[in-house]
mmCIF file of C-alpha atoms in Angstrom:
data_model
loop_
_atom_site.group_PDB
_atom_site.id
_atom_site.type_symbol
_atom_site.label_atom_id
_atom_site.label_comp_id
_atom_site.label_asym_id
_atom_site.label_seq_id
_atom_site.Cartn_x
_atom_site.Cartn_y
_atom_site.Cartn_z
ATOM 1 C CA UNK A 1 -10.420 18.529 -9.293
ATOM 2 C CA UNK A 2 -8.454 21.763 -8.953
ATOM 3 C CA UNK A 3 -10.338 22.610 -5.748
ATOM 4 C CA UNK A 4 -9.334 19.290 -4.155
ATOM 5 C CA UNK A 5 -5.665 19.716 -5.130
ATOM 6 C CA UNK A 6 -5.381 23.372 -4.035
ATOM 7 C CA UNK A 7 -5.200 22.730 -0.228
ATOM 8 C CA UNK A 8 -2.494 20.116 -0.767
ATOM 9 C CA UNK A 9 -0.428 22.543 -2.838
ATOM 10 C CA UNK A 10 -0.825 25.248 -0.183
ATOM 11 C CA UNK A 11 0.349 22.840 2.539
ATOM 12 C CA UNK A 12 3.344 21.798 0.435
ATOM 13 C CA UNK A 13 4.245 25.451 -0.188
ATOM 14 C CA UNK A 14 4.221 26.238 3.555
ATOM 15 C CA UNK A 15 6.683 23.387 4.065
ATOM 16 C CA UNK A 16 9.188 25.400 2.006
ATOM 17 C CA UNK A 17 8.534 28.649 3.907
ATOM 18 C CA UNK A 18 11.559 30.572 5.137
ATOM 19 C CA UNK A 19 9.777 31.792 8.279
ATOM 20 C CA UNK A 20 7.884 29.973 11.002
ATOM 21 C CA UNK A 21 4.485 31.373 10.039
ATOM 22 C CA UNK A 22 2.022 28.912 8.536
ATOM 23 C CA UNK A 23 -0.186 31.646 7.132
ATOM 24 C CA UNK A 24 2.293 34.122 5.602
ATOM 25 C CA UNK A 25 4.769 32.931 2.997
ATOM 26 C CA UNK A 26 8.179 34.558 3.515
ATOM 27 C CA UNK A 27 10.266 33.027 0.749
ATOM 28 C CA UNK A 28 11.437 29.622 -0.433
ATOM 29 C CA UNK A 29 13.761 27.632 1.802
ATOM 30 C CA UNK A 30 14.675 24.082 2.865
ATOM 31 C CA UNK A 31 14.830 25.203 6.494
ATOM 32 C CA UNK A 32 12.134 22.819 7.722
ATOM 33 C CA UNK A 33 13.614 19.886 5.848
ATOM 34 C CA UNK A 34 17.324 20.298 6.558
ATOM 35 C CA UNK A 35 18.604 23.582 7.917
ATOM 36 C CA UNK A 36 16.786 24.335 11.182
ATOM 37 C CA UNK A 37 19.026 22.889 13.943
ATOM 38 C CA UNK A 38 16.096 21.913 16.191
ATOM 39 C CA UNK A 39 12.789 21.701 14.318
ATOM 40 C CA UNK A 40 13.668 20.445 10.833
ATOM 41 C CA UNK A 41 12.726 16.921 9.799
ATOM 42 C CA UNK A 42 16.419 16.029 9.662
ATOM 43 C CA UNK A 43 17.212 17.228 13.194
ATOM 44 C CA UNK A 44 13.957 16.693 15.134
ATOM 45 C CA UNK A 45 14.216 13.216 16.659
ATOM 46 C CA UNK A 46 10.437 12.782 17.048
ATOM 47 C CA UNK A 47 9.775 13.641 13.394
ATOM 48 C CA UNK A 48 12.529 11.310 12.212
ATOM 49 C CA UNK A 49 11.184 8.533 14.399
ATOM 50 C CA UNK A 50 7.657 9.024 13.052
ATOM 51 C CA UNK A 51 8.932 8.854 9.475
ATOM 52 C CA UNK A 52 10.964 5.701 10.175
ATOM 53 C CA UNK A 53 7.993 4.119 11.968
ATOM 54 C CA UNK A 54 5.739 4.804 8.983
ATOM 55 C CA UNK A 55 8.263 3.298 6.583
ATOM 56 C CA UNK A 56 8.775 0.243 8.799
ATOM 57 C CA UNK A 57 5.052 -0.416 9.303
ATOM 58 C CA UNK A 58 4.159 0.104 5.643
ATOM 59 C CA UNK A 59 7.043 -2.068 4.410
ATOM 60 C CA UNK A 60 6.210 -4.932 6.782
ATOM 61 C CA UNK A 61 2.522 -4.668 5.903
ATOM 62 C CA UNK A 62 3.362 -4.807 2.208
ATOM 63 C CA UNK A 63 5.618 -7.850 2.633
ATOM 64 C CA UNK A 64 3.047 -9.766 4.703
ATOM 65 C CA UNK A 65 -0.262 -8.777 3.087
ATOM 66 C CA UNK A 66 0.698 -9.211 -0.565
ATOM 67 C CA UNK A 67 1.750 -12.908 -0.513
ATOM 68 C CA UNK A 68 -1.307 -13.792 1.587
ATOM 69 C CA UNK A 69 -3.565 -11.806 -0.732
ATOM 70 C CA UNK A 70 -2.077 -13.463 -3.828
ATOM 71 C CA UNK A 71 -2.668 -16.919 -2.330
ATOM 72 C CA UNK A 72 -6.252 -15.992 -1.424
ATOM 73 C CA UNK A 73 -6.878 -14.589 -4.906
ATOM 74 C CA UNK A 74 -5.628 -17.806 -6.513
ATOM 75 C CA UNK A 75 -7.739 -19.918 -4.192
ATOM 76 C CA UNK A 76 -10.915 -17.877 -4.624
ATOM 77 C CA UNK A 77 -10.512 -17.712 -8.406
ATOM 78 C CA UNK A 78 -10.179 -21.493 -8.653
ATOM 79 C CA UNK A 79 -12.738 -22.449 -5.968
ATOM 80 C CA UNK A 80 -16.115 -23.336 -7.427
ATOM 81 C CA UNK A 81 -17.499 -25.501 -4.632
ATOM 82 C CA UNK A 82 -20.068 -24.851 -1.937
ATOM 83 C CA UNK A 83 -19.338 -21.733 0.055
ATOM 84 C CA UNK A 84 -17.256 -20.004 -2.625
ATOM 85 C CA UNK A 85 -19.781 -17.179 -2.956
ATOM 86 C CA UNK A 86 -19.800 -16.550 0.787
ATOM 87 C CA UNK A 87 -15.997 -16.594 0.856
ATOM 88 C CA UNK A 88 -15.868 -13.985 -1.918
ATOM 89 C CA UNK A 89 -18.314 -11.739 -0.072
ATOM 90 C CA UNK A 90 -16.378 -12.151 3.162
ATOM 91 C CA UNK A 91 -13.192 -11.042 1.402
ATOM 92 C CA UNK A 92 -14.890 -7.736 0.500
ATOM 93 C CA UNK A 93 -15.940 -7.100 4.110
ATOM 94 C CA UNK A 94 -12.942 -4.873 5.043
ATOM 95 C CA UNK A 95 -13.645 -2.666 2.023
ATOM 96 C CA UNK A 96 -17.217 -1.851 3.029
ATOM 97 C CA UNK A 97 -16.602 -1.604 6.780
ATOM 98 C CA UNK A 98 -15.914 1.944 8.080
ATOM 99 C CA UNK A 99 -12.280 2.146 9.055
ATOM 100 C CA UNK A 100 -13.073 3.420 12.538
ATOM 101 C CA UNK A 101 -15.231 0.327 13.135
ATOM 102 C CA UNK A 102 -12.366 -1.822 11.884
ATOM 103 C CA UNK A 103 -9.939 -0.011 14.190
ATOM 104 C CA UNK A 104 -12.137 -0.438 17.286
ATOM 105 C CA UNK A 105 -12.783 -4.099 16.432
ATOM 106 C CA UNK A 106 -9.094 -4.858 15.983
ATOM 107 C CA UNK A 107 -8.284 -3.090 19.249
ATOM 108 C CA UNK A 108 -10.831 -5.233 21.107
ATOM 109 C CA UNK A 109 -9.547 -8.414 19.467
ATOM 110 C CA UNK A 110 -5.941 -7.705 20.411
ATOM 111 C CA UNK A 111 -6.873 -6.502 23.885
ATOM 112 C CA UNK A 112 -9.367 -9.210 24.852
ATOM 113 C CA UNK A 113 -8.349 -12.267 22.863
ATOM 114 C CA UNK A 114 -4.585 -11.957 22.465
ATOM 115 C CA UNK A 115 -4.223 -10.104 25.747
ATOM 116 C CA UNK A 116 -5.556 -13.126 27.615
ATOM 117 C CA UNK A 117 -4.013 -16.030 25.745
ATOM 118 C CA UNK A 118 -1.045 -14.624 23.808
ATOM 119 C CA UNK A 119 1.228 -11.939 25.275
ATOM 120 C CA UNK A 120 1.217 -9.061 22.810
ATOM 121 C CA UNK A 121 2.156 -5.402 23.186
ATOM 122 C CA UNK A 122 0.403 -2.632 21.327
ATOM 123 C CA UNK A 123 2.950 -1.198 18.928
ATOM 124 C CA UNK A 124 4.531 -2.065 15.611
ATOM 125 C CA UNK A 125 3.333 -5.692 15.697
ATOM 126 C CA UNK A 126 -0.329 -4.825 16.261
ATOM 127 C CA UNK A 127 -0.186 -2.005 13.711
ATOM 128 C CA UNK A 128 1.182 -4.357 11.062
ATOM 129 C CA UNK A 129 -1.351 -7.096 11.873
ATOM 130 C CA UNK A 130 -4.204 -4.599 11.761
ATOM 131 C CA UNK A 131 -3.120 -3.059 8.472
ATOM 132 C CA UNK A 132 -2.568 -6.506 6.954
ATOM 133 C CA UNK A 133 -6.148 -7.416 7.885
ATOM 134 C CA UNK A 134 -7.409 -4.194 6.325
ATOM 135 C CA UNK A 135 -5.359 -4.250 3.113
ATOM 136 C CA UNK A 136 -5.514 -7.903 2.034
ATOM 137 C CA UNK A 137 -8.781 -7.266 0.192
ATOM 138 C CA UNK A 138 -7.078 -4.737 -2.081
ATOM 139 C CA UNK A 139 -4.476 -7.342 -3.051
ATOM 140 C CA UNK A 140 -7.174 -9.894 -3.797
ATOM 141 C CA UNK A 141 -9.090 -7.481 -6.028
ATOM 142 C CA UNK A 142 -6.006 -6.444 -8.016
ATOM 143 C CA UNK A 143 -4.708 -9.984 -8.523
ATOM 144 C CA UNK A 144 -8.119 -11.491 -9.276
ATOM 145 C CA UNK A 145 -8.711 -8.908 -11.965
ATOM 146 C CA UNK A 146 -5.508 -10.028 -13.639
ATOM 147 C CA UNK A 147 -6.436 -13.703 -13.175
ATOM 148 C CA UNK A 148 -9.761 -13.211 -14.936
ATOM 149 C CA UNK A 149 -7.991 -11.429 -17.794
ATOM 150 C CA UNK A 150 -5.464 -14.255 -18.181
ATOM 151 C CA UNK A 151 -7.943 -17.122 -17.957
ATOM 152 C CA UNK A 152 -6.992 -20.784 -17.580
ATOM 153 C CA UNK A 153 -5.687 -21.395 -21.095
ATOM 154 C CA UNK A 154 -2.019 -20.851 -20.301
ATOM 155 C CA UNK A 155 -2.076 -23.174 -17.291
ATOM 156 C CA UNK A 156 -3.948 -25.857 -19.188
ATOM 157 C CA UNK A 157 -1.559 -25.599 -22.135
ATOM 158 C CA UNK A 158 1.429 -25.978 -19.812
ATOM 159 C CA UNK A 159 -0.093 -29.045 -18.158
ATOM 160 C CA UNK A 160 -0.918 -30.514 -21.582
ATOM 161 C CA UNK A 161 2.796 -30.225 -22.356
ATOM 162 C CA UNK A 162 3.694 -32.222 -19.266
ATOM 163 C CA UNK A 163 3.997 -29.626 -16.517
ATOM 164 C CA UNK A 164 2.575 -30.419 -13.095
ATOM 165 C CA UNK A 165 0.051 -27.982 -11.537
ATOM 166 C CA UNK A 166 2.808 -26.605 -9.288
ATOM 167 C CA UNK A 167 5.158 -26.107 -12.256
ATOM 168 C CA UNK A 168 2.391 -24.450 -14.283
ATOM 169 C CA UNK A 169 1.776 -22.089 -11.379
ATOM 170 C CA UNK A 170 5.456 -21.273 -10.840
ATOM 171 C CA UNK A 171 6.645 -21.064 -14.442
ATOM 172 C CA UNK A 172 3.561 -19.799 -16.266
ATOM 173 C CA UNK A 173 0.927 -18.202 -14.055
ATOM 174 C CA UNK A 174 3.078 -16.286 -11.561
ATOM 175 C CA UNK A 175 5.200 -14.591 -14.291
ATOM 176 C CA UNK A 176 1.970 -13.506 -15.975
ATOM 177 C CA UNK A 177 0.708 -12.196 -12.641
ATOM 178 C CA UNK A 178 3.965 -10.347 -11.868
ATOM 179 C CA UNK A 179 2.734 -6.852 -12.885
ATOM 180 C CA UNK A 180 -0.449 -7.240 -10.812
ATOM 181 C CA UNK A 181 1.532 -8.555 -7.841
ATOM 182 C CA UNK A 182 3.951 -5.638 -8.052
ATOM 183 C CA UNK A 183 1.016 -3.205 -8.297
ATOM 184 C CA UNK A 184 -0.525 -4.838 -5.224
ATOM 185 C CA UNK A 185 2.770 -4.379 -3.336
ATOM 186 C CA UNK A 186 2.787 -0.661 -4.127
ATOM 187 C CA UNK A 187 -0.915 -0.135 -3.367
ATOM 188 C CA UNK A 188 -0.615 -1.801 0.043
ATOM 189 C CA UNK A 189 2.475 0.282 0.804
ATOM 190 C CA UNK A 190 0.631 3.500 -0.111
ATOM 191 C CA UNK A 191 -2.413 2.519 1.981
ATOM 192 C CA UNK A 192 -0.337 1.583 5.022
ATOM 193 C CA UNK A 193 1.936 4.630 5.016
ATOM 194 C CA UNK A 194 -1.074 6.938 4.829
ATOM 195 C CA UNK A 195 -3.258 5.184 7.412
ATOM 196 C CA UNK A 196 -4.281 7.031 10.555
ATOM 197 C CA UNK A 197 -7.293 5.349 12.158
ATOM 198 C CA UNK A 198 -6.086 1.753 12.514
ATOM 199 C CA UNK A 199 -2.511 2.815 13.339
ATOM 200 C CA UNK A 200 -3.781 5.171 16.051
ATOM 201 C CA UNK A 201 -6.055 2.597 17.701
ATOM 202 C CA UNK A 202 -3.300 -0.013 17.790
ATOM 203 C CA UNK A 203 -0.541 2.250 19.114
ATOM 204 C CA UNK A 204 0.157 3.116 22.741
ATOM 205 C CA UNK A 205 3.579 4.759 23.000
ATOM 206 C CA UNK A 206 6.700 4.907 20.892
ATOM 207 C CA UNK A 207 4.933 3.837 17.685
ATOM 208 C CA UNK A 208 3.672 7.129 16.279
ATOM 209 C CA UNK A 209 3.483 7.121 12.493
ATOM 210 C CA UNK A 210 3.560 10.285 10.407
ATOM 211 C CA UNK A 211 -0.261 10.776 10.332
ATOM 212 C CA UNK A 212 -0.482 10.262 14.113
ATOM 213 C CA UNK A 213 2.417 12.660 14.697
ATOM 214 C CA UNK A 214 0.874 15.334 12.495
ATOM 215 C CA UNK A 215 -2.499 15.022 14.214
ATOM 216 C CA UNK A 216 -1.112 15.114 17.753
ATOM 217 C CA UNK A 217 1.269 18.007 17.092
ATOM 218 C CA UNK A 218 -1.096 20.145 14.994
ATOM 219 C CA UNK A 219 -3.285 20.786 18.040
ATOM 220 C CA UNK A 220 -0.415 22.351 19.991
ATOM 221 C CA UNK A 221 2.131 24.722 18.426
ATOM 222 C CA UNK A 222 2.743 23.378 14.926
ATOM 223 C CA UNK A 223 5.640 24.550 12.793
ATOM 224 C CA UNK A 224 6.109 24.251 9.018
ATOM 225 C CA UNK A 225 8.196 21.147 9.714
ATOM 226 C CA UNK A 226 4.885 19.266 9.914
ATOM 227 C CA UNK A 227 4.111 20.421 6.390
ATOM 228 C CA UNK A 228 7.546 19.258 5.314
ATOM 229 C CA UNK A 229 6.960 15.862 6.920
ATOM 230 C CA UNK A 230 3.544 15.565 5.263
ATOM 231 C CA UNK A 231 5.100 16.479 1.927
ATOM 232 C CA UNK A 232 7.669 13.697 2.261
ATOM 233 C CA UNK A 233 4.893 11.219 3.015
ATOM 234 C CA UNK A 234 2.845 12.441 0.056
ATOM 235 C CA UNK A 235 5.810 12.157 -2.313
ATOM 236 C CA UNK A 236 6.498 8.616 -1.069
ATOM 237 C CA UNK A 237 2.882 7.538 -1.633
ATOM 238 C CA UNK A 238 2.740 9.102 -5.093
ATOM 239 C CA UNK A 239 6.061 7.514 -6.022
ATOM 240 C CA UNK A 240 4.768 4.080 -5.017
ATOM 241 C CA UNK A 241 1.569 4.462 -7.047
ATOM 242 C CA UNK A 242 3.456 5.972 -9.987
ATOM 243 C CA UNK A 243 5.921 3.091 -9.986
ATOM 244 C CA UNK A 244 3.072 0.578 -10.021
ATOM 245 C CA UNK A 245 1.405 2.350 -12.969
ATOM 246 C CA UNK A 246 4.710 2.559 -14.859
ATOM 247 C CA UNK A 247 5.350 -1.174 -14.440
ATOM 248 C CA UNK A 248 1.821 -1.977 -15.627
ATOM 249 C CA UNK A 249 2.206 0.209 -18.701
ATOM 250 C CA UNK A 250 5.625 -1.248 -19.487
ATOM 251 C CA UNK A 251 4.228 -4.757 -19.282
ATOM 252 C CA UNK A 252 1.287 -3.892 -21.545
ATOM 253 C CA UNK A 253 3.596 -2.230 -24.079
ATOM 254 C CA UNK A 254 5.921 -5.241 -24.024
ATOM 255 C CA UNK A 255 3.005 -7.627 -24.500
ATOM 256 C CA UNK A 256 1.604 -5.613 -27.408
ATOM 257 C CA UNK A 257 5.053 -5.487 -29.024
ATOM 258 C CA UNK A 258 5.325 -9.247 -28.660
ATOM 259 C CA UNK A 259 1.894 -9.720 -30.226
ATOM 260 C CA UNK A 260 2.809 -7.485 -33.180
ATOM 261 C CA UNK A 261 6.067 -9.408 -33.663
ATOM 262 C CA UNK A 262 4.194 -12.724 -33.651
ATOM 263 C CA UNK A 263 1.699 -11.429 -36.217
ATOM 264 C CA UNK A 264 4.515 -10.203 -38.446
ATOM 265 C CA UNK A 265 6.293 -13.575 -38.190
ATOM 266 C CA UNK A 266 3.078 -15.369 -39.060
ATOM 267 C CA UNK A 267 2.493 -13.056 -42.025
ATOM 268 C CA UNK A 268 5.972 -13.776 -43.344
ATOM 269 C CA UNK A 269 5.319 -17.518 -43.062
ATOM 270 C CA UNK A 270 2.105 -17.117 -45.042
ATOM 271 C CA UNK A 271 3.972 -15.291 -47.788
#
């Protein structure tokens, strides 16, 4: 565990280096974040653009993939007819497919299919569509896990009390799924902002994300500003995952507190 974290910590430390060297540490500084007039993340237009592109792509992917994944999870969890098993296996396909195969396949689809019948330019749109295709399975897994934990009792109780299936879904099931949906939002965001392979295959010019920018620049004359940019991306990903975990824990604590309160109320009635 410590061995896997050590290179990340070294890279983060170089991002705070006073000098330009990436091998010798010369003192702590925010030069590569703010102060260098040409090469810092704040002043370098290409680094700023890469950071904004990553945030835009990951946010759009999150907003598109999560609702679709939630709908698929609900459908697959409730579907018991012929073909449901095949549909469930098909949903896991992006998870077991090597990402480079997925990237090449998506490139060919957009180039051959959409290129002939639908005018589409390789850039933000194709990156978002590709990442949505790749990340929907994660949403389905997260939400379905919560669906299995909830069961059908709450929906059935609501419908027994006169609610329609749509009302039971909107007023009962979706609030119970809220923590899982929020966690899915954050997981998709973290996956998309960190993706390199699919984003690189589906980008031509003017759509470099942070991973693509780091890879293309590191082969030339890299400066510690790349480490600073990578650190910002790492902090953003960790913040998204941490926020999802915090919401889950808060929900569990609130549910346990509610259960204890109900038990205490019942005990008082018995007395």
